[in-house]
Amino acid sequence: MADKDELVFLPLGGVGEIGMNLALYGYGPRHKRQWIMVDCGVSFAGPDLPGAELILPDIRFIEEEKQNLKAIFITHAHEDHYGAVRDLWPRLKAPLYVSPFTEGLLEAKGDYDKADRIPVQMLLPGRQITVGPFTVEPVNVAHSIPEAMSLIIRTPLGNVVHTGDWKIDPEPSLGKPTDDARFREIGEEGVLALICDSTNAQREGVSPSELDVSRGLEEIITKAEGRVAITTFSSNVGRIKSIAMAAEKAGREVLLLGSSMRRVTDVAKQLHMLDDIKPFVAEDEFGYLPRQNAVVILTGSQGEARAALAKIARDEMRNIGFTKGDTFVFSSRAIPGNEKAILDIKNALIDQGMIVLTDADGLVHVSGHPRRSELKQMYDWVKPQILVPVHGEAAHLRAHADLGRQCGIPEVAEVRNGGILRLAPGPAEIIDEAPFGRIFKDGNLIGDFDEMGIGDRRKLSYVGHVAVNVLLDGRYDFIDDPDVSAFGLPAFDEAGDEMEDILYDAVLGAVESIPRVKRKDLDMVKEAVRRSVRAAANQVWGKKPIVTVFVTRIQ
């Protein structure tokens, strides 16, 4: 009997973690499915992954199926949803559908030759796109970035609503509110499954409106006696616009700091999103502005060491200086893992006499994700048969699943990265597992944990490295003193003896303990030296460094 057609959902990132969102939908018999991809995002590496800059989803599963991959759809231009496109699209080369704003940011990410540009097709609300057995319709939603969209995915086995990131905001500062009328319509048509954002599923109530944040920031800017610096996500064009309009009402000029901030606003200007605000002042004009006339919008809200805010905290900005009593506003939420870096910057600013304000001091930031009452509203609009919580860590996903059950959704299917969830026919259930994981971008190269040498770098950061060079003559005696260079080790032991001298003695002892006739085995000599150096370091330091030994015989 031939395999029946099935509709399946397979997340390869973003389900069980924050960031790196990538979802696949498959249709057809088990061994001959056609696929579409929704989003292709990154996560950012922390200090536990030395050298790595970005974490990308492992796409080997869909690489093997790329001949059946019909299209890639990007819901919005946050890095955790589109940041891996430039690096991973060349491995897939499927048709790519993005909004005009996302296209602009893809182009602005670097100076690429025409041959390197990724061909894109427009993704616009209300415009249906048919690829293979899927018909995809974008629906406008409010979020903290322009042109965010949910997707209605129609298949012969039922309709799926993939929300992407969204919230209900009747008064967004930029763009239209979430299109509740369209969601109601698809709910009346019938929705098999709702694949829904879980980020704020633990928070009760409704997210405040962006307009409320605008009023809070306007009050701060108006009352501040000195300069006001506001750090926020560079992609939050609506927030940037709100700050600029509040500054204009207060009679102040606005300066942008940070390359990503300027890149995003340049794209927004090209798309006429910022036509109704005054031009920003140039960086070299900052020094001529009276303190009470300056507002600075800058990058670095997550404590990034190379961002403008961190440089100001370290007093490293060439043309920009702040004075005791100036106000710094953190108009953002800390992404989990960034708390320590953010706190260090706040403390550095406070030590300089700055006034630091956060969302604990007033409404200066609001999330772009739905709280529990908004999730209930979405359930009411689309009336799904199946709820699949996505976009979040385990606690978020479980809270969302529990809420769905409380609200009477017939089936709640919990899945994690790599789980192949059958949505139809029959009950929703995990029917298979796909390979998944993480790969890492380091400079211009991409590879897995071992290929990029991240484990060795991590070890080096703890125990350092010792390089040893031994030259032997034709009789396998020392030609000269061995060279010993230690990197990242203590300079002296507890008694004050030099570490390199201790390791030097260990090298001499290791070689001289080997009978001359056995020194012909140079690999054996190398290993003996390596072990001896590690043992000597461990005896005086309590740690074993990485040791590289070169042994050369010169006739």
Coordinates of C-alpha atoms in Angstrom, one line a residue:
M1 CA 0.0 0.0 0.0
A2 CA 1.4 3.4 -1.0
D3 CA 2.3 5.9 1.7
K4 CA -0.4 8.5 2.4
D5 CA 0.2 12.2 2.1
E6 CA 1.1 13.8 5.4
L7 CA 1.5 17.4 6.6
V8 CA 4.4 17.7 9.0
F9 CA 6.1 20.5 11.0
L10 CA 9.9 20.2 11.7
P11 CA 11.7 22.9 13.7
L12 CA 15.5 23.0 13.3
G13 CA 16.0 26.0 15.6
G14 CA 14.1 28.3 18.0
V15 CA 12.0 25.6 19.8
G16 CA 13.6 24.9 23.1
E17 CA 15.8 28.0 23.0
I18 CA 15.7 31.8 22.3
G19 CA 16.9 32.7 18.9
M20 CA 18.1 30.8 15.8
N21 CA 14.5 30.3 14.5
L22 CA 14.1 27.9 11.5
A23 CA 11.0 25.9 10.7
L24 CA 10.2 23.5 8.0
Y25 CA 6.8 22.4 6.7
G26 CA 6.6 19.2 4.7
Y27 CA 3.8 17.7 2.6
G28 CA 3.5 14.4 0.8
P29 CA 4.3 10.7 1.5
R30 CA 7.0 10.0 4.1
H31 CA 9.8 9.4 1.6
K32 CA 8.8 12.0 -1.0
R33 CA 7.8 15.2 0.8
Q34 CA 8.0 18.7 -0.6
W35 CA 9.1 21.4 1.8
I36 CA 9.0 25.1 2.6
M37 CA 11.2 26.9 5.1
V38 CA 10.0 29.7 7.4
D39 CA 12.8 31.9 8.7
C40 CA 16.5 31.3 8.9
G41 CA 18.0 33.0 12.0
V42 CA 21.0 33.1 14.3
S43 CA 21.9 33.3 17.9
F44 CA 24.9 35.2 19.3
A45 CA 27.8 33.4 20.8
G46 CA 28.8 34.2 24.4
P47 CA 32.2 33.9 26.2
D48 CA 31.7 30.1 26.5
L49 CA 32.3 29.9 22.7
P50 CA 35.6 31.8 22.3
G51 CA 36.2 33.0 18.8
A52 CA 32.7 32.2 17.5
E53 CA 30.6 35.2 16.5
L54 CA 27.3 33.6 15.4
I55 CA 25.5 30.4 16.1
L56 CA 23.6 29.1 13.1
P57 CA 21.2 26.1 12.8
D58 CA 22.5 22.9 11.4
I59 CA 20.6 22.5 8.1
R60 CA 22.1 19.2 6.9
F61 CA 18.6 17.6 6.9
I62 CA 17.1 20.1 4.4
E63 CA 20.4 20.3 2.5
E64 CA 19.9 16.6 1.6
E65 CA 16.3 17.5 0.6
K66 CA 17.1 20.7 -1.2
Q67 CA 15.8 19.5 -4.5
N68 CA 12.4 19.3 -2.8
L69 CA 12.7 22.7 -1.0
K70 CA 10.2 24.9 -2.8
A71 CA 10.7 28.2 -1.1
I72 CA 12.1 30.1 1.9
F73 CA 9.8 32.7 3.6
I74 CA 11.2 35.3 6.1
T75 CA 8.6 36.7 8.5
H76 CA 10.7 39.7 9.5
A77 CA 14.2 41.1 9.7
H78 CA 15.3 40.4 13.3
E79 CA 18.6 38.6 13.4
D80 CA 17.1 35.6 15.1
H81 CA 14.7 35.2 12.1
Y82 CA 16.8 36.2 9.1
G83 CA 20.4 36.6 10.3
A84 CA 21.6 33.3 8.8
V85 CA 20.2 33.9 5.3
R86 CA 23.4 35.2 3.8
D87 CA 25.5 32.3 5.1
L88 CA 23.0 29.4 4.5
W89 CA 21.1 30.4 1.4
P90 CA 24.0 29.5 -0.9
R91 CA 23.7 25.9 0.4
L92 CA 20.0 25.7 -0.6
K93 CA 19.4 28.3 -3.4
A94 CA 15.6 28.0 -3.0
P95 CA 13.4 31.0 -4.0
L96 CA 13.5 33.5 -1.2
Y97 CA 10.5 35.6 -0.2
V98 CA 11.1 38.7 2.0
S99 CA 9.5 42.1 2.7
P100 CA 11.0 45.3 1.1
F101 CA 12.5 46.2 4.5
T102 CA 14.1 42.8 4.9
E103 CA 15.5 43.0 1.4
G104 CA 17.0 46.4 2.2
L105 CA 18.7 45.1 5.3
L106 CA 20.0 42.1 3.4
E107 CA 21.6 44.4 0.9
A108 CA 22.9 46.7 3.6
K109 CA 24.7 43.9 5.5
G110 CA 27.8 44.3 3.4
D111 CA 29.4 45.5 0.2
Y112 CA 28.8 42.6 -2.1
D113 CA 29.5 42.1 -5.7
K114 CA 26.5 41.8 -7.9
A115 CA 27.1 38.1 -8.4
D116 CA 27.0 37.6 -4.6
R117 CA 23.6 39.2 -4.2
I118 CA 20.8 36.8 -3.2
P119 CA 17.8 37.1 -5.6
V120 CA 14.7 37.8 -3.6
Q121 CA 10.9 37.9 -4.4
M122 CA 8.5 40.2 -2.6
L123 CA 6.5 39.0 0.4
L124 CA 3.5 41.4 0.9
P125 CA 0.4 41.2 3.1
G126 CA -2.5 39.8 1.2
R127 CA -0.5 38.5 -1.8
Q128 CA -0.8 34.7 -2.1
I129 CA 2.2 32.7 -3.2
T130 CA 1.7 29.1 -4.4
V131 CA 4.8 26.8 -4.3
G132 CA 4.2 23.1 -4.8
P133 CA 1.3 21.9 -2.6
F134 CA 1.5 25.1 -0.4
T135 CA -0.3 28.4 -0.8
V136 CA 1.2 31.0 1.5
E137 CA -0.5 34.3 2.4
P138 CA 1.3 36.9 4.6
V139 CA -0.8 38.8 7.2
N140 CA 0.4 42.0 8.8
V141 CA 1.2 41.9 12.5
A142 CA 2.5 44.5 15.0
H143 CA 6.0 43.8 16.3
S144 CA 9.1 45.8 17.2
I145 CA 10.4 46.0 13.6
P146 CA 8.7 47.2 10.4
E147 CA 6.9 44.8 8.1
A148 CA 6.5 41.8 10.4
M149 CA 4.2 39.2 9.1
S150 CA 2.4 36.0 10.1
L151 CA 1.9 33.4 7.4
I152 CA -1.3 31.5 6.5
I153 CA -0.2 28.3 4.9
R154 CA -2.9 26.4 3.0
T155 CA -2.4 22.7 2.1
P156 CA -4.7 20.0 0.9
L157 CA -4.8 18.6 4.4
G158 CA -5.7 21.9 6.2
N159 CA -4.7 25.4 7.0
V160 CA -1.8 26.4 9.3
V161 CA -1.2 29.8 10.9
H162 CA 2.5 30.4 11.6
T163 CA 2.5 33.6 13.7
G164 CA 6.2 34.5 13.7
D165 CA 6.8 37.2 16.3
W166 CA 3.7 39.4 17.0
K167 CA 1.7 41.3 19.5
I168 CA -1.6 43.2 19.6
D169 CA -0.9 46.9 19.6
P170 CA -3.7 49.2 18.5
E171 CA -1.4 52.2 18.3
P172 CA 2.0 51.1 16.9
S173 CA 4.4 54.0 16.2
L174 CA 5.2 52.7 12.8
G175 CA 3.1 50.5 10.4
K176 CA -0.4 49.1 10.8
P177 CA -1.8 47.2 13.8
T178 CA -2.1 43.4 13.7
D179 CA -4.8 42.5 11.1
D180 CA -7.3 40.9 13.4
A181 CA -10.0 40.9 10.7
R182 CA -7.9 38.6 8.5
F183 CA -7.2 36.3 11.3
R184 CA -10.9 36.1 12.1
E185 CA -11.6 35.3 8.4
I186 CA -9.2 32.4 8.3
G187 CA -10.6 31.2 11.6
E188 CA -14.0 31.0 10.0
E189 CA -12.5 29.2 7.0
G190 CA -11.0 26.7 9.4
V191 CA -7.5 26.4 10.9
L192 CA -5.9 23.0 11.5
A193 CA -2.9 24.2 13.4
L194 CA -1.6 27.4 15.1
I195 CA 2.2 27.5 15.3
C196 CA 2.6 30.3 17.8
D197 CA 5.1 32.6 19.5
S198 CA 5.7 31.6 23.2
T199 CA 8.2 34.3 24.3
N200 CA 5.9 36.0 26.8
A201 CA 3.6 33.1 27.6
Q202 CA 4.5 33.3 31.3
R203 CA 3.4 37.0 31.6
E204 CA -0.2 37.8 32.4
G205 CA -2.3 40.6 30.8
V206 CA -1.6 42.6 27.6
S207 CA 1.6 44.2 26.5
P208 CA 1.5 48.0 26.7
S209 CA 1.3 49.9 23.4
E210 CA 4.4 51.4 21.8
L211 CA 2.5 54.7 22.1
D212 CA 2.7 54.4 25.9
V213 CA 6.5 54.0 25.6
S214 CA 6.6 57.1 23.4
R215 CA 4.9 59.1 26.0
G216 CA 7.2 57.8 28.7
L217 CA 10.3 58.7 26.7
E218 CA 8.9 62.1 25.8
E219 CA 8.5 62.9 29.5
I220 CA 12.1 61.9 30.3
I221 CA 13.5 63.9 27.4
T222 CA 11.5 67.0 28.4
K223 CA 12.5 66.9 32.0
A224 CA 16.2 66.1 31.6
E225 CA 18.5 68.9 32.3
G226 CA 21.5 67.6 30.4
R227 CA 22.0 65.4 27.4
V228 CA 19.9 62.3 27.0
A229 CA 21.3 59.1 25.5
I230 CA 18.8 56.3 24.7
T231 CA 20.0 52.8 23.8
T232 CA 17.6 50.4 22.0
F233 CA 17.7 47.7 19.4
S234 CA 18.8 49.2 16.0
S235 CA 16.0 47.3 14.2
N236 CA 13.3 49.0 16.3
V237 CA 12.6 51.7 13.7
G238 CA 9.3 52.6 15.4
R239 CA 11.1 53.3 18.7
I240 CA 13.7 55.4 16.9
K241 CA 10.9 57.4 15.3
S242 CA 9.2 57.9 18.6
I243 CA 12.4 59.1 20.2
A244 CA 13.1 61.5 17.4
M245 CA 9.5 63.0 17.5
A246 CA 9.7 63.4 21.3
A247 CA 13.1 65.1 21.0
E248 CA 11.7 67.5 18.4
K249 CA 8.8 68.4 20.7
A250 CA 11.3 69.2 23.4
G251 CA 13.3 71.4 21.0
R252 CA 16.3 69.0 20.8
E253 CA 18.4 67.6 18.0
V254 CA 19.0 63.9 17.5
L255 CA 22.3 62.1 16.8
L256 CA 22.6 58.4 15.8
L257 CA 25.6 56.4 17.0
G258 CA 26.5 52.9 15.9
S259 CA 26.9 51.5 12.4
S260 CA 24.0 49.1 12.7
M261 CA 21.7 52.0 13.8
R262 CA 22.7 54.1 10.8
R263 CA 22.4 51.1 8.4
V264 CA 18.8 50.3 9.6
T265 CA 17.7 54.0 9.4
D266 CA 19.2 54.4 6.0
V267 CA 17.0 51.5 4.7
A268 CA 14.0 52.9 6.6
K269 CA 14.5 56.3 4.9
Q270 CA 14.7 54.8 1.5
L271 CA 11.3 53.2 2.1
H272 CA 9.9 56.5 3.4
M273 CA 9.3 55.2 6.9
L274 CA 11.0 58.3 8.5
D275 CA 9.7 61.1 6.2
D276 CA 8.0 63.0 9.0
I277 CA 11.0 63.5 11.3
K278 CA 13.8 66.0 11.1
P279 CA 17.2 64.9 9.7
F280 CA 19.6 63.5 12.2
V281 CA 22.7 65.6 13.1
A282 CA 26.1 64.5 12.0
E283 CA 28.5 63.0 14.6
D284 CA 31.0 65.8 14.1
E285 CA 28.3 68.4 15.0
F286 CA 27.7 66.9 18.5
G287 CA 30.3 69.1 20.2
Y288 CA 28.5 72.2 19.1
L289 CA 25.1 71.3 20.5
P290 CA 24.3 72.8 23.9
R291 CA 23.8 70.0 26.5
Q292 CA 20.1 70.7 26.9
N293 CA 19.6 70.4 23.1
A294 CA 21.1 66.9 22.5
V295 CA 19.5 63.5 22.3
V296 CA 21.6 60.5 21.2
I297 CA 20.1 57.2 20.0
L298 CA 22.8 54.5 20.2
T299 CA 23.6 50.9 19.9
G300 CA 24.8 48.7 22.7
S301 CA 21.6 47.9 24.7
Q302 CA 22.8 44.3 25.2
G303 CA 26.3 45.2 26.6
E304 CA 28.1 44.5 23.3
A305 CA 31.8 45.4 23.9
R306 CA 32.3 47.0 20.5
A307 CA 29.0 49.0 20.4
A308 CA 28.8 52.7 20.9
L309 CA 27.4 52.5 24.5
A310 CA 30.2 50.4 25.7
K311 CA 32.8 52.7 24.2
I312 CA 31.2 55.7 25.9
A313 CA 31.2 53.8 29.2
R314 CA 35.0 53.3 28.6
D315 CA 35.4 56.9 27.5
E316 CA 36.7 55.8 24.1
M317 CA 34.5 57.8 21.7
R318 CA 36.6 60.4 19.8
N319 CA 33.9 63.0 19.0
I320 CA 31.4 62.2 21.7
G321 CA 31.6 63.1 25.3
F322 CA 29.1 63.2 28.2
T323 CA 29.1 65.1 31.4
K324 CA 28.1 64.3 35.0
G325 CA 24.3 64.6 35.2
D326 CA 23.6 63.5 31.7
T327 CA 20.8 60.8 31.4
F328 CA 21.2 57.3 29.9
V329 CA 18.0 55.4 29.2
F330 CA 18.0 51.6 28.5
S331 CA 15.0 51.3 26.2
S332 CA 15.3 47.6 25.8
R333 CA 15.0 44.3 27.6
A334 CA 18.1 42.2 28.5
I335 CA 18.3 39.1 26.3
P336 CA 19.1 36.1 28.6
G337 CA 22.8 35.7 29.0
N338 CA 23.6 39.4 28.5
E339 CA 22.8 40.6 32.1
K340 CA 26.3 40.8 33.4
A341 CA 27.7 42.8 30.4
I342 CA 24.8 45.2 30.7
L343 CA 25.2 45.7 34.4
D344 CA 28.9 46.4 34.0
I345 CA 28.1 49.2 31.5
K346 CA 25.5 50.7 33.8
N347 CA 27.9 50.7 36.7
A348 CA 30.6 52.3 34.6
L349 CA 28.2 55.1 33.6
I350 CA 27.0 55.6 37.2
D351 CA 30.7 55.9 38.3
Q352 CA 31.0 58.7 35.8
G353 CA 28.1 60.5 37.4
M354 CA 25.5 59.7 34.8
I355 CA 21.8 59.2 35.6
V356 CA 20.8 55.7 34.4
L357 CA 17.1 54.8 33.8
T358 CA 15.7 51.4 32.9
D359 CA 12.2 49.9 32.6
A360 CA 12.3 49.5 36.4
D361 CA 12.1 53.3 36.6
G362 CA 9.3 53.8 34.1
L363 CA 7.7 52.7 30.9
V364 CA 10.7 53.0 28.6
H365 CA 10.4 49.7 26.8
V366 CA 7.7 47.3 25.8
S367 CA 8.1 43.8 24.3
G368 CA 7.1 42.9 20.8
H369 CA 5.7 39.6 21.9
P370 CA 2.2 38.6 23.1
R371 CA 1.3 38.1 26.7
R372 CA -1.2 35.5 27.9
S373 CA -4.4 37.6 27.2
E374 CA -3.1 38.3 23.7
L375 CA -2.5 34.6 23.1
K376 CA -6.1 33.9 24.2
Q377 CA -7.2 36.5 21.7
M378 CA -5.4 34.8 18.9
Y379 CA -6.9 31.5 19.9
D380 CA -10.3 33.1 19.7
W381 CA -9.6 34.6 16.3
V382 CA -8.3 31.5 14.5
K383 CA -10.0 28.7 16.5
P384 CA -7.2 26.1 15.9
Q385 CA -7.7 22.4 16.2
I386 CA -4.0 22.0 17.2
L387 CA -1.7 24.4 19.1
V388 CA 2.0 24.1 18.7
P389 CA 4.0 26.4 21.0
V390 CA 7.3 27.6 19.4
H391 CA 9.8 30.5 19.8
G392 CA 11.0 30.0 23.4
E393 CA 12.9 28.0 26.0
A394 CA 11.3 25.0 27.7
A395 CA 9.6 27.1 30.4
H396 CA 8.0 29.4 27.8
L397 CA 6.8 26.5 25.7
R398 CA 5.4 24.6 28.7
A399 CA 3.5 27.7 30.0
H400 CA 2.1 28.3 26.5
A401 CA 1.0 24.6 26.2
D402 CA -0.7 24.8 29.6
L403 CA -2.5 27.9 28.6
G404 CA -3.7 26.3 25.4
R405 CA -5.1 23.4 27.3
Q406 CA -6.8 25.7 29.8
C407 CA -8.5 27.5 26.9
G408 CA -9.9 24.2 25.5
I409 CA -7.9 23.9 22.3
P410 CA -8.6 20.3 21.3
E411 CA -4.9 19.2 20.8
V412 CA -1.8 20.8 22.1
A413 CA 1.4 19.3 20.6
E414 CA 4.7 19.9 22.3
V415 CA 7.7 19.6 20.1
R416 CA 11.4 20.4 20.3
N417 CA 14.1 21.0 17.7
G418 CA 14.5 18.0 15.4
G419 CA 11.1 16.5 16.1
I420 CA 9.0 15.8 13.0
L421 CA 5.5 16.5 14.1
R422 CA 2.7 15.1 12.0
L423 CA -0.2 17.6 11.9
A424 CA -2.4 15.6 9.5
P425 CA -4.0 13.1 8.9
G426 CA -4.8 11.7 12.3
P427 CA -3.8 13.0 15.7
A428 CA -0.8 15.3 16.0
E429 CA 2.2 13.3 17.1
I430 CA 6.0 13.1 16.8
I431 CA 6.6 10.5 14.1
D432 CA 10.3 10.8 13.5
E433 CA 13.5 12.7 14.4
A434 CA 15.7 14.7 12.1
P435 CA 19.3 15.7 12.6
F436 CA 19.7 19.1 14.1
G437 CA 22.2 21.1 16.1
R438 CA 24.4 24.1 15.9
I439 CA 27.1 25.3 13.6
F440 CA 29.3 28.3 14.2
K441 CA 30.5 31.3 12.2
D442 CA 34.0 32.5 13.0
G443 CA 35.3 35.2 10.7
N444 CA 34.7 34.1 7.2
L445 CA 34.4 30.4 8.0
I446 CA 31.5 28.2 9.1
G447 CA 31.8 24.8 10.7
D448 CA 30.8 22.6 13.7
F449 CA 32.3 22.8 17.2
D450 CA 35.3 20.6 16.4
E451 CA 35.9 22.0 12.9
M452 CA 36.2 25.5 14.2
G453 CA 38.5 24.5 17.0
I454 CA 36.2 26.1 19.6
G455 CA 36.8 23.3 22.2
D456 CA 40.6 23.8 21.9
R457 CA 40.2 27.6 22.3
R458 CA 38.1 27.1 25.3
K459 CA 40.8 24.9 26.8
L460 CA 43.5 27.4 25.9
S461 CA 41.6 30.1 27.8
Y462 CA 41.7 28.0 31.0
V463 CA 45.2 26.4 30.8
G464 CA 47.3 28.3 28.3
H465 CA 49.9 26.8 25.9
V466 CA 53.5 25.8 26.0
A467 CA 55.6 25.5 22.8
V468 CA 58.8 23.4 23.0
N469 CA 61.5 23.1 20.3
V470 CA 64.2 20.4 20.7
L471 CA 67.2 20.0 18.3
L472 CA 69.2 16.8 18.4
D473 CA 72.4 16.0 16.6
G474 CA 73.4 12.9 14.7
R475 CA 74.1 11.0 18.0
Y476 CA 70.7 12.1 19.4
D477 CA 72.2 14.6 21.9
F478 CA 71.1 18.2 22.4
I479 CA 72.7 20.5 19.8
D480 CA 71.6 23.5 21.9
D481 CA 69.4 24.4 24.8
P482 CA 65.7 23.5 24.1
D483 CA 63.4 26.5 23.5
V484 CA 60.5 26.7 25.8
S485 CA 57.8 29.5 25.4
A486 CA 54.8 29.6 27.7
F487 CA 51.6 31.6 26.8
G488 CA 48.8 32.2 29.3
L489 CA 50.6 30.5 32.2
P490 CA 51.6 32.2 35.5
A491 CA 55.1 33.7 35.2
F492 CA 56.3 32.4 38.6
D493 CA 55.5 29.5 40.9
E494 CA 54.6 29.9 44.6
A495 CA 58.3 30.0 45.6
G496 CA 59.0 32.8 43.0
D497 CA 60.8 30.5 40.5
E498 CA 60.2 31.3 36.8
M499 CA 57.6 29.0 35.2
E500 CA 59.6 28.7 32.0
D501 CA 62.7 27.6 33.9
I502 CA 60.7 24.9 35.7
L503 CA 59.4 23.7 32.3
Y504 CA 62.8 23.9 30.8
D505 CA 64.2 21.5 33.4
A506 CA 61.3 19.2 32.7
V507 CA 62.3 19.1 29.0
L508 CA 65.9 18.3 29.8
G509 CA 64.9 15.6 32.3
A510 CA 62.5 14.0 29.9
V511 CA 65.0 13.7 27.0
E512 CA 68.0 12.7 29.2
S513 CA 65.9 10.0 30.8
I514 CA 65.5 8.2 27.5
P515 CA 68.5 6.0 26.5
R516 CA 70.3 7.5 23.4
V517 CA 69.5 4.4 21.4
K518 CA 65.8 4.8 22.0
R519 CA 65.8 8.5 21.0
K520 CA 65.7 7.4 17.4
D521 CA 62.0 7.2 17.8
L522 CA 61.3 11.0 17.6
D523 CA 57.6 10.6 18.2
M524 CA 58.3 8.8 21.4
V525 CA 60.6 11.7 22.4
K526 CA 57.9 14.2 21.6
E527 CA 55.4 12.4 23.8
A528 CA 57.8 12.0 26.7
V529 CA 58.5 15.8 26.6
R530 CA 54.9 16.7 26.3
R531 CA 53.9 14.5 29.3
S532 CA 56.9 15.8 31.4
V533 CA 56.0 19.5 30.8
R534 CA 52.3 18.9 31.6
A535 CA 53.3 17.1 34.8
A536 CA 55.7 19.8 35.9
A537 CA 53.2 22.5 35.3
N538 CA 50.5 20.5 37.2
Q539 CA 52.8 20.0 40.1
V540 CA 53.5 23.7 40.7
W541 CA 50.3 25.2 39.3
G542 CA 47.6 22.6 39.6
K543 CA 46.7 22.8 35.9
K544 CA 47.9 21.0 32.8
P545 CA 48.5 23.3 29.8
I546 CA 48.2 22.4 26.2
V547 CA 51.8 21.5 25.0
T548 CA 53.1 21.4 21.5
V549 CA 56.5 19.8 21.0
F550 CA 58.8 19.9 18.0
V551 CA 61.8 17.5 17.9
T552 CA 64.2 17.7 15.0
R553 CA 67.3 15.7 14.3
I554 CA 70.1 17.5 12.4
Q555 CA 72.7 15.2 10.8

